[in-house]
PDB file of C-alpha atoms in Angstrom:
ATOM      1  CA  MET A   1    -150.067  12.533  73.741  1.00  0.00           C
ATOM      2  CA  ASN A   2    -148.929  16.008  74.663  1.00  0.00           C
ATOM      3  CA  HIS A   3    -151.341  18.896  74.228  1.00  0.00           C
ATOM      4  CA  VAL A   4    -149.912  22.320  73.550  1.00  0.00           C
ATOM      5  CA  LEU A   5    -151.568  25.153  75.468  1.00  0.00           C
ATOM      6  CA  ALA A   6    -151.436  28.900  74.911  1.00  0.00           C
ATOM      7  CA  ALA A   7    -152.419  31.926  76.871  1.00  0.00           C
ATOM      8  CA  ARG A   8    -156.034  33.078  77.089  1.00  0.00           C
ATOM      9  CA  TYR A   9    -156.957  36.712  77.651  1.00  0.00           C
ATOM     10  CA  LEU A  10    -160.451  36.824  79.089  1.00  0.00           C
ATOM     11  CA  LEU A  11    -162.072  40.201  78.515  1.00  0.00           C
ATOM     12  CA  LEU A  12    -165.086  40.680  80.865  1.00  0.00           C
ATOM     13  CA  THR A  13    -167.527  43.429  80.610  1.00  0.00           C
ATOM     14  CA  ARG A  14    -170.956  44.131  82.182  1.00  0.00           C
ATOM     15  CA  HIS A  15    -173.718  45.118  79.903  1.00  0.00           C
ATOM     16  CA  GLY A  16    -174.402  48.875  79.290  1.00  0.00           C
ATOM     17  CA  GLU A  17    -176.661  50.878  81.482  1.00  0.00           C
ATOM     18  CA  ALA A  18    -180.044  49.203  81.485  1.00  0.00           C
ATOM     19  CA  THR A  19    -183.500  50.648  81.051  1.00  0.00           C
ATOM     20  CA  PRO A  20    -185.670  50.651  84.169  1.00  0.00           C
ATOM     21  CA  ASP A  21    -187.373  47.390  83.258  1.00  0.00           C
ATOM     22  CA  GLU A  22    -183.807  45.854  82.625  1.00  0.00           C
ATOM     23  CA  ALA A  23    -185.029  44.619  79.181  1.00  0.00           C
ATOM     24  CA  GLY A  24    -182.805  46.859  77.080  1.00  0.00           C
ATOM     25  CA  LEU A  25    -180.294  49.690  77.167  1.00  0.00           C
ATOM     26  CA  THR A  26    -180.665  53.409  77.850  1.00  0.00           C
ATOM     27  CA  GLU A  27    -179.163  55.761  75.332  1.00  0.00           C
ATOM     28  CA  ALA A  28    -176.247  56.116  77.677  1.00  0.00           C
ATOM     29  CA  GLY A  29    -175.891  52.287  77.820  1.00  0.00           C
ATOM     30  CA  GLN A  30    -175.853  52.034  74.054  1.00  0.00           C
ATOM     31  CA  GLN A  31    -173.100  54.735  73.810  1.00  0.00           C
ATOM     32  CA  GLN A  32    -171.206  52.837  76.451  1.00  0.00           C
ATOM     33  CA  ALA A  33    -171.268  49.778  74.333  1.00  0.00           C
ATOM     34  CA  VAL A  34    -170.173  51.642  71.181  1.00  0.00           C
ATOM     35  CA  LEU A  35    -167.170  53.143  72.949  1.00  0.00           C
ATOM     36  CA  LEU A  36    -166.167  49.833  74.459  1.00  0.00           C
ATOM     37  CA  GLY A  37    -166.371  48.150  70.959  1.00  0.00           C
ATOM     38  CA  ARG A  38    -164.139  50.841  69.460  1.00  0.00           C
ATOM     39  CA  ARG A  39    -161.607  50.306  72.215  1.00  0.00           C
ATOM     40  CA  LEU A  40    -161.539  46.634  71.587  1.00  0.00           C
ATOM     41  CA  ARG A  41    -160.694  47.110  67.880  1.00  0.00           C
ATOM     42  CA  GLU A  42    -157.075  47.239  68.981  1.00  0.00           C
ATOM     43  CA  LEU A  43    -157.310  43.577  70.108  1.00  0.00           C
ATOM     44  CA  PRO A  44    -157.603  40.376  68.125  1.00  0.00           C
ATOM     45  CA  VAL A  45    -160.894  39.307  69.699  1.00  0.00           C
ATOM     46  CA  ALA A  46    -161.726  35.759  68.570  1.00  0.00           C
ATOM     47  CA  ALA A  47    -165.373  35.604  69.862  1.00  0.00           C
ATOM     48  CA  ILE A  48    -167.928  37.477  71.729  1.00  0.00           C
ATOM     49  CA  HIS A  49    -169.955  35.340  74.223  1.00  0.00           C
ATOM     50  CA  HIS A  50    -172.938  36.959  75.913  1.00  0.00           C
ATOM     51  CA  GLY A  51    -175.812  36.055  78.220  1.00  0.00           C
ATOM     52  CA  PRO A  52    -179.365  35.516  76.979  1.00  0.00           C
ATOM     53  CA  LEU A  53    -181.037  38.491  78.631  1.00  0.00           C
ATOM     54  CA  GLY A  54    -181.834  41.499  76.416  1.00  0.00           C
ATOM     55  CA  ARG A  55    -179.479  43.983  78.072  1.00  0.00           C
ATOM     56  CA  ALA A  56    -176.504  41.719  77.573  1.00  0.00           C
ATOM     57  CA  ALA A  57    -177.465  40.486  74.035  1.00  0.00           C
ATOM     58  CA  LEU A  58    -177.981  44.117  72.876  1.00  0.00           C
ATOM     59  CA  THR A  59    -174.639  45.234  74.380  1.00  0.00           C
ATOM     60  CA  ALA A  60    -172.942  42.389  72.617  1.00  0.00           C
ATOM     61  CA  ALA A  61    -174.585  43.208  69.347  1.00  0.00           C
ATOM     62  CA  ILE A  62    -173.485  46.796  69.512  1.00  0.00           C
ATOM     63  CA  ILE A  63    -169.917  45.902  70.380  1.00  0.00           C
ATOM     64  CA  GLY A  64    -170.014  43.371  67.470  1.00  0.00           C
ATOM     65  CA  ASP A  65    -170.902  46.140  65.080  1.00  0.00           C
ATOM     66  CA  GLN A  66    -167.510  47.699  65.925  1.00  0.00           C
ATOM     67  CA  LEU A  67    -165.734  44.374  65.477  1.00  0.00           C
ATOM     68  CA  PRO A  68    -166.720  43.080  61.978  1.00  0.00           C
ATOM     69  CA  GLY A  69    -166.308  39.347  61.470  1.00  0.00           C
ATOM     70  CA  VAL A  70    -166.100  38.471  65.146  1.00  0.00           C
ATOM     71  CA  PRO A  71    -168.816  35.756  65.862  1.00  0.00           C
ATOM     72  CA  LEU A  72    -171.318  36.199  68.697  1.00  0.00           C
ATOM     73  CA  HIS A  73    -172.406  33.306  70.852  1.00  0.00           C
ATOM     74  CA  VAL A  74    -175.216  33.301  73.334  1.00  0.00           C
ATOM     75  CA  GLU A  75    -174.371  31.238  76.364  1.00  0.00           C
ATOM     76  CA  ALA A  76    -176.385  30.332  79.471  1.00  0.00           C
ATOM     77  CA  ALA A  77    -173.039  30.360  81.462  1.00  0.00           C
ATOM     78  CA  ALA A  78    -172.713  34.047  80.609  1.00  0.00           C
ATOM     79  CA  GLY A  79    -176.167  34.749  82.116  1.00  0.00           C
ATOM     80  CA  ASP A  80    -177.352  36.623  85.162  1.00  0.00           C
ATOM     81  CA  PHE A  81    -177.328  34.231  88.083  1.00  0.00           C
ATOM     82  CA  VAL A  82    -176.076  33.961  91.660  1.00  0.00           C
ATOM     83  CA  PRO A  83    -172.945  31.710  91.592  1.00  0.00           C
ATOM     84  CA  TYR A  84    -172.657  30.960  95.299  1.00  0.00           C
ATOM     85  CA  LEU A  85    -174.304  31.676  98.679  1.00  0.00           C
ATOM     86  CA  PRO A  86    -172.160  31.267 101.750  1.00  0.00           C
ATOM     87  CA  LYS A  87    -172.994  29.998 105.224  1.00  0.00           C
ATOM     88  CA  ARG A  88    -172.342  32.232 108.201  1.00  0.00           C
ATOM     89  CA  GLU A  89    -169.324  30.257 109.352  1.00  0.00           C
ATOM     90  CA  GLU A  90    -167.552  31.102 106.152  1.00  0.00           C
ATOM     91  CA  LEU A  91    -167.859  34.867 106.640  1.00  0.00           C
ATOM     92  CA  PRO A  92    -165.699  37.242 108.555  1.00  0.00           C
ATOM     93  CA  GLU A  93    -167.312  38.028 111.969  1.00  0.00           C
ATOM     94  CA  THR A  94    -166.973  41.720 111.374  1.00  0.00           C
ATOM     95  CA  SER A  95    -169.118  41.715 108.190  1.00  0.00           C
ATOM     96  CA  ALA A  96    -171.139  38.566 108.468  1.00  0.00           C
ATOM     97  CA  ASP A  97    -174.448  40.128 109.405  1.00  0.00           C
ATOM     98  CA  ARG A  98    -174.248  42.689 106.635  1.00  0.00           C
ATOM     99  CA  LEU A  99    -173.314  40.088 103.985  1.00  0.00           C
ATOM    100  CA  LEU A 100    -176.026  37.647 105.132  1.00  0.00           C
ATOM    101  CA  ALA A 101    -178.594  40.484 104.861  1.00  0.00           C
ATOM    102  CA  VAL A 102    -177.500  40.862 101.212  1.00  0.00           C
ATOM    103  CA  THR A 103    -177.715  37.191 100.446  1.00  0.00           C
ATOM    104  CA  ARG A 104    -181.250  37.004 101.871  1.00  0.00           C
ATOM    105  CA  GLN A 105    -182.407  39.272  99.053  1.00  0.00           C
ATOM    106  CA  LEU A 106    -180.875  37.042  96.344  1.00  0.00           C
ATOM    107  CA  PRO A 107    -182.352  34.088  94.451  1.00  0.00           C
ATOM    108  CA  PRO A 108    -180.947  30.567  95.013  1.00  0.00           C
ATOM    109  CA  ALA A 109    -177.395  30.018  93.770  1.00  0.00           C
ATOM    110  CA  ASP A 110    -176.751  27.979  90.611  1.00  0.00           C
ATOM    111  CA  GLU A 111    -173.373  26.477  91.450  1.00  0.00           C
ATOM    112  CA  GLU A 112    -173.471  24.160  88.529  1.00  0.00           C
ATOM    113  CA  LEU A 113    -173.769  26.998  86.039  1.00  0.00           C
ATOM    114  CA  ALA A 114    -170.996  28.876  87.936  1.00  0.00           C
ATOM    115  CA  ALA A 115    -168.770  25.852  87.489  1.00  0.00           C
ATOM    116  CA  GLU A 116    -169.723  25.683  83.731  1.00  0.00           C
ATOM    117  CA  ALA A 117    -168.727  29.332  83.384  1.00  0.00           C
ATOM    118  CA  GLU A 118    -165.293  28.570  84.749  1.00  0.00           C
ATOM    119  CA  ARG A 119    -164.832  25.538  82.483  1.00  0.00           C
ATOM    120  CA  ARG A 120    -166.075  27.453  79.487  1.00  0.00           C
ATOM    121  CA  PHE A 121    -164.280  30.798  79.829  1.00  0.00           C
ATOM    122  CA  THR A 122    -161.196  30.383  81.996  1.00  0.00           C
ATOM    123  CA  GLY A 123    -157.795  28.778  81.745  1.00  0.00           C
ATOM    124  CA  PRO A 124    -155.261  28.401  78.909  1.00  0.00           C
ATOM    125  CA  VAL A 125    -156.501  27.337  75.464  1.00  0.00           C
ATOM    126  CA  PRO A 126    -155.300  24.596  73.079  1.00  0.00           C
ATOM    127  CA  GLY A 127    -152.931  25.712  70.409  1.00  0.00           C
ATOM    128  CA  ASN A 128    -149.850  27.750  69.906  1.00  0.00           C
ATOM    129  CA  GLU A 129    -151.407  31.214  69.760  1.00  0.00           C
ATOM    130  CA  ALA A 130    -152.882  33.428  72.505  1.00  0.00           C
ATOM    131  CA  ARG A 131    -156.664  33.903  72.243  1.00  0.00           C
ATOM    132  CA  PHE A 132    -158.744  36.908  73.299  1.00  0.00           C
ATOM    133  CA  ASP A 133    -162.310  36.032  74.345  1.00  0.00           C
ATOM    134  CA  LEU A 134    -164.933  38.702  75.245  1.00  0.00           C
ATOM    135  CA  VAL A 135    -167.704  37.839  77.590  1.00  0.00           C
ATOM    136  CA  VAL A 136    -170.548  40.279  77.919  1.00  0.00           C
ATOM    137  CA  THR A 137    -172.334  39.376  81.130  1.00  0.00           C
ATOM    138  CA  HIS A 138    -173.508  40.669  84.511  1.00  0.00           C
ATOM    139  CA  ASN A 139    -172.020  41.846  87.744  1.00  0.00           C
ATOM    140  CA  TYR A 140    -172.392  38.607  89.591  1.00  0.00           C
ATOM    141  CA  LEU A 141    -170.478  36.497  87.071  1.00  0.00           C
ATOM    142  CA  ILE A 142    -167.669  38.986  86.690  1.00  0.00           C
ATOM    143  CA  SER A 143    -167.289  39.127  90.565  1.00  0.00           C
ATOM    144  CA  TRP A 144    -167.180  35.349  90.615  1.00  0.00           C
ATOM    145  CA  LEU A 145    -164.568  34.968  87.900  1.00  0.00           C
ATOM    146  CA  VAL A 146    -162.342  37.682  89.372  1.00  0.00           C
ATOM    147  CA  ARG A 147    -162.585  36.006  92.779  1.00  0.00           C
ATOM    148  CA  ALA A 148    -161.710  32.647  91.267  1.00  0.00           C
ATOM    149  CA  SER A 149    -158.649  34.169  89.454  1.00  0.00           C
ATOM    150  CA  GLN A 150    -157.253  35.310  92.779  1.00  0.00           C
ATOM    151  CA  ASP A 151    -157.964  31.959  94.567  1.00  0.00           C
ATOM    152  CA  ALA A 152    -160.112  33.941  97.068  1.00  0.00           C
ATOM    153  CA  PRO A 153    -162.680  32.148  99.276  1.00  0.00           C
ATOM    154  CA  PRO A 154    -166.001  31.481  97.489  1.00  0.00           C
ATOM    155  CA  TRP A 155    -167.922  34.133  99.533  1.00  0.00           C
ATOM    156  CA  ARG A 156    -165.616  36.967  98.448  1.00  0.00           C
ATOM    157  CA  TRP A 157    -167.489  37.638  95.215  1.00  0.00           C
ATOM    158  CA  LEU A 158    -170.172  39.268  97.251  1.00  0.00           C
ATOM    159  CA  ALA A 159    -167.990  42.307  97.991  1.00  0.00           C
ATOM    160  CA  LEU A 160    -167.156  43.176  94.341  1.00  0.00           C
ATOM    161  CA  ASN A 161    -168.972  45.422  92.009  1.00  0.00           C
ATOM    162  CA  HIS A 162    -168.536  46.186  88.313  1.00  0.00           C
ATOM    163  CA  GLY A 163    -169.542  49.221  86.262  1.00  0.00           C
ATOM    164  CA  ASN A 164    -171.601  49.184  83.144  1.00  0.00           C
ATOM    165  CA  ALA A 165    -169.330  48.588  80.050  1.00  0.00           C
ATOM    166  CA  ALA A 166    -166.179  48.723  82.171  1.00  0.00           C
ATOM    167  CA  LEU A 167    -163.422  46.344  81.149  1.00  0.00           C
ATOM    168  CA  THR A 168    -161.780  43.612  83.211  1.00  0.00           C
ATOM    169  CA  VAL A 169    -159.014  41.479  81.816  1.00  0.00           C
ATOM    170  CA  ILE A 170    -157.686  38.218  83.262  1.00  0.00           C
ATOM    171  CA  ARG A 171    -154.648  36.403  81.715  1.00  0.00           C
ATOM    172  CA  TYR A 172    -154.339  32.586  81.968  1.00  0.00           C
ATOM    173  CA  VAL A 173    -150.950  31.142  81.055  1.00  0.00           C
ATOM    174  CA  PRO A 174    -149.923  27.449  81.370  1.00  0.00           C
ATOM    175  CA  GLY A 175    -148.000  26.812  84.567  1.00  0.00           C
ATOM    176  CA  ARG A 176    -148.674  30.250  86.142  1.00  0.00           C
ATOM    177  CA  PRO A 177    -151.353  31.634  88.434  1.00  0.00           C
ATOM    178  CA  ALA A 178    -154.021  33.682  86.675  1.00  0.00           C
ATOM    179  CA  ALA A 179    -153.116  37.329  86.405  1.00  0.00           C
ATOM    180  CA  LEU A 180    -155.737  40.155  86.829  1.00  0.00           C
ATOM    181  CA  LEU A 181    -154.460  42.640  84.387  1.00  0.00           C
ATOM    182  CA  ALA A 182    -157.260  45.154  84.677  1.00  0.00           C
ATOM    183  CA  TYR A 183    -160.386  45.552  86.745  1.00  0.00           C
ATOM    184  CA  ASN A 184    -163.230  47.953  86.154  1.00  0.00           C
ATOM    185  CA  ASP A 185    -161.151  49.936  83.637  1.00  0.00           C
ATOM    186  CA  GLN A 186    -163.344  52.818  82.360  1.00  0.00           C
ATOM    187  CA  GLY A 187    -160.756  54.731  80.408  1.00  0.00           C
ATOM    188  CA  HIS A 188    -162.794  54.350  77.128  1.00  0.00           C
ATOM    189  CA  LEU A 189    -165.695  56.139  78.689  1.00  0.00           C
ATOM    190  CA  PRO A 190    -166.104  59.921  79.059  1.00  0.00           C
ATOM    191  CA  PRO A 191    -166.806  61.063  82.754  1.00  0.00           C
ATOM    192  CA  ALA A 192    -170.562  61.367  82.123  1.00  0.00           C
ATOM    193  CA  LEU A 193    -170.713  57.697  81.182  1.00  0.00           C
ATOM    194  CA  ARG A 194    -168.636  56.310  84.082  1.00  0.00           C
ATOM    195  CA  TRP A 195    -169.628  54.832  87.376  1.00  0.00           C
ATOM    196  CA  THR A 196    -173.072  53.767  86.240  1.00  0.00           C
ATOM    197  CA  GLY A 197    -174.215  50.464  87.728  1.00  0.00           C
ATOM    198  CA  PHE A 198    -172.416  51.024  91.060  1.00  0.00           C
ATOM    199  CA  PRO A 199    -174.069  51.687  94.403  1.00  0.00           C
ATOM    200  CA  PRO A 200    -174.058  55.489  95.045  1.00  0.00           C
ATOM    201  CA  GLU A 201    -171.438  55.247  97.733  1.00  0.00           C
ATOM    202  CA  PHE A 202    -168.892  53.742  95.254  1.00  0.00           C
ATOM    203  CA  TYR A 203    -168.969  56.773  92.973  1.00  0.00           C
ATOM    204  CA  LEU A 204    -165.540  58.515  92.483  1.00  0.00           C
ATOM    205  CA  PRO A 205    -165.243  61.618  90.272  1.00  0.00           C
TER     206      PRO A 205
END
């Protein structure tokens, strides 16, 4: 039996700016979520998936308020976890020491959950119509899924960073490589709300 597949547009965003205890959102983080939700009104979003932690759940709820009728689904696979930790021999010699220093500060990887996220959120979808899925998650998972979309080595997620409430879009079409349509798009945010969540050295005016 032949199964018809259609394109999937995976919309990825990191939660809004978190409070110091990371349990909720700052006032700026809440405003970031409102503005992203307003931007997404232009798209036929089918569902909002979000991780279980408070900062992601609250971001998803605020976005959902701007998208009436779009269901919200809490998913462990959209949570805050380390997807993969490389061995030294996998890393470029020029940056191996620095990257390993980073990994030593991280918790153990959950490769099974990372694989579940790929199964759950990526690839074409059954049917005849394109689908738009929004995943409200955390920096590590966005980095992992972007890396996977480009068929980059597993370690490469370590060098990617994502801003709060920025938008990344990956398109999956049957028979074609995944296409990274947008990455870290902050066009819906005014300058004062951009570049939060990045290391200071990543800031661009």
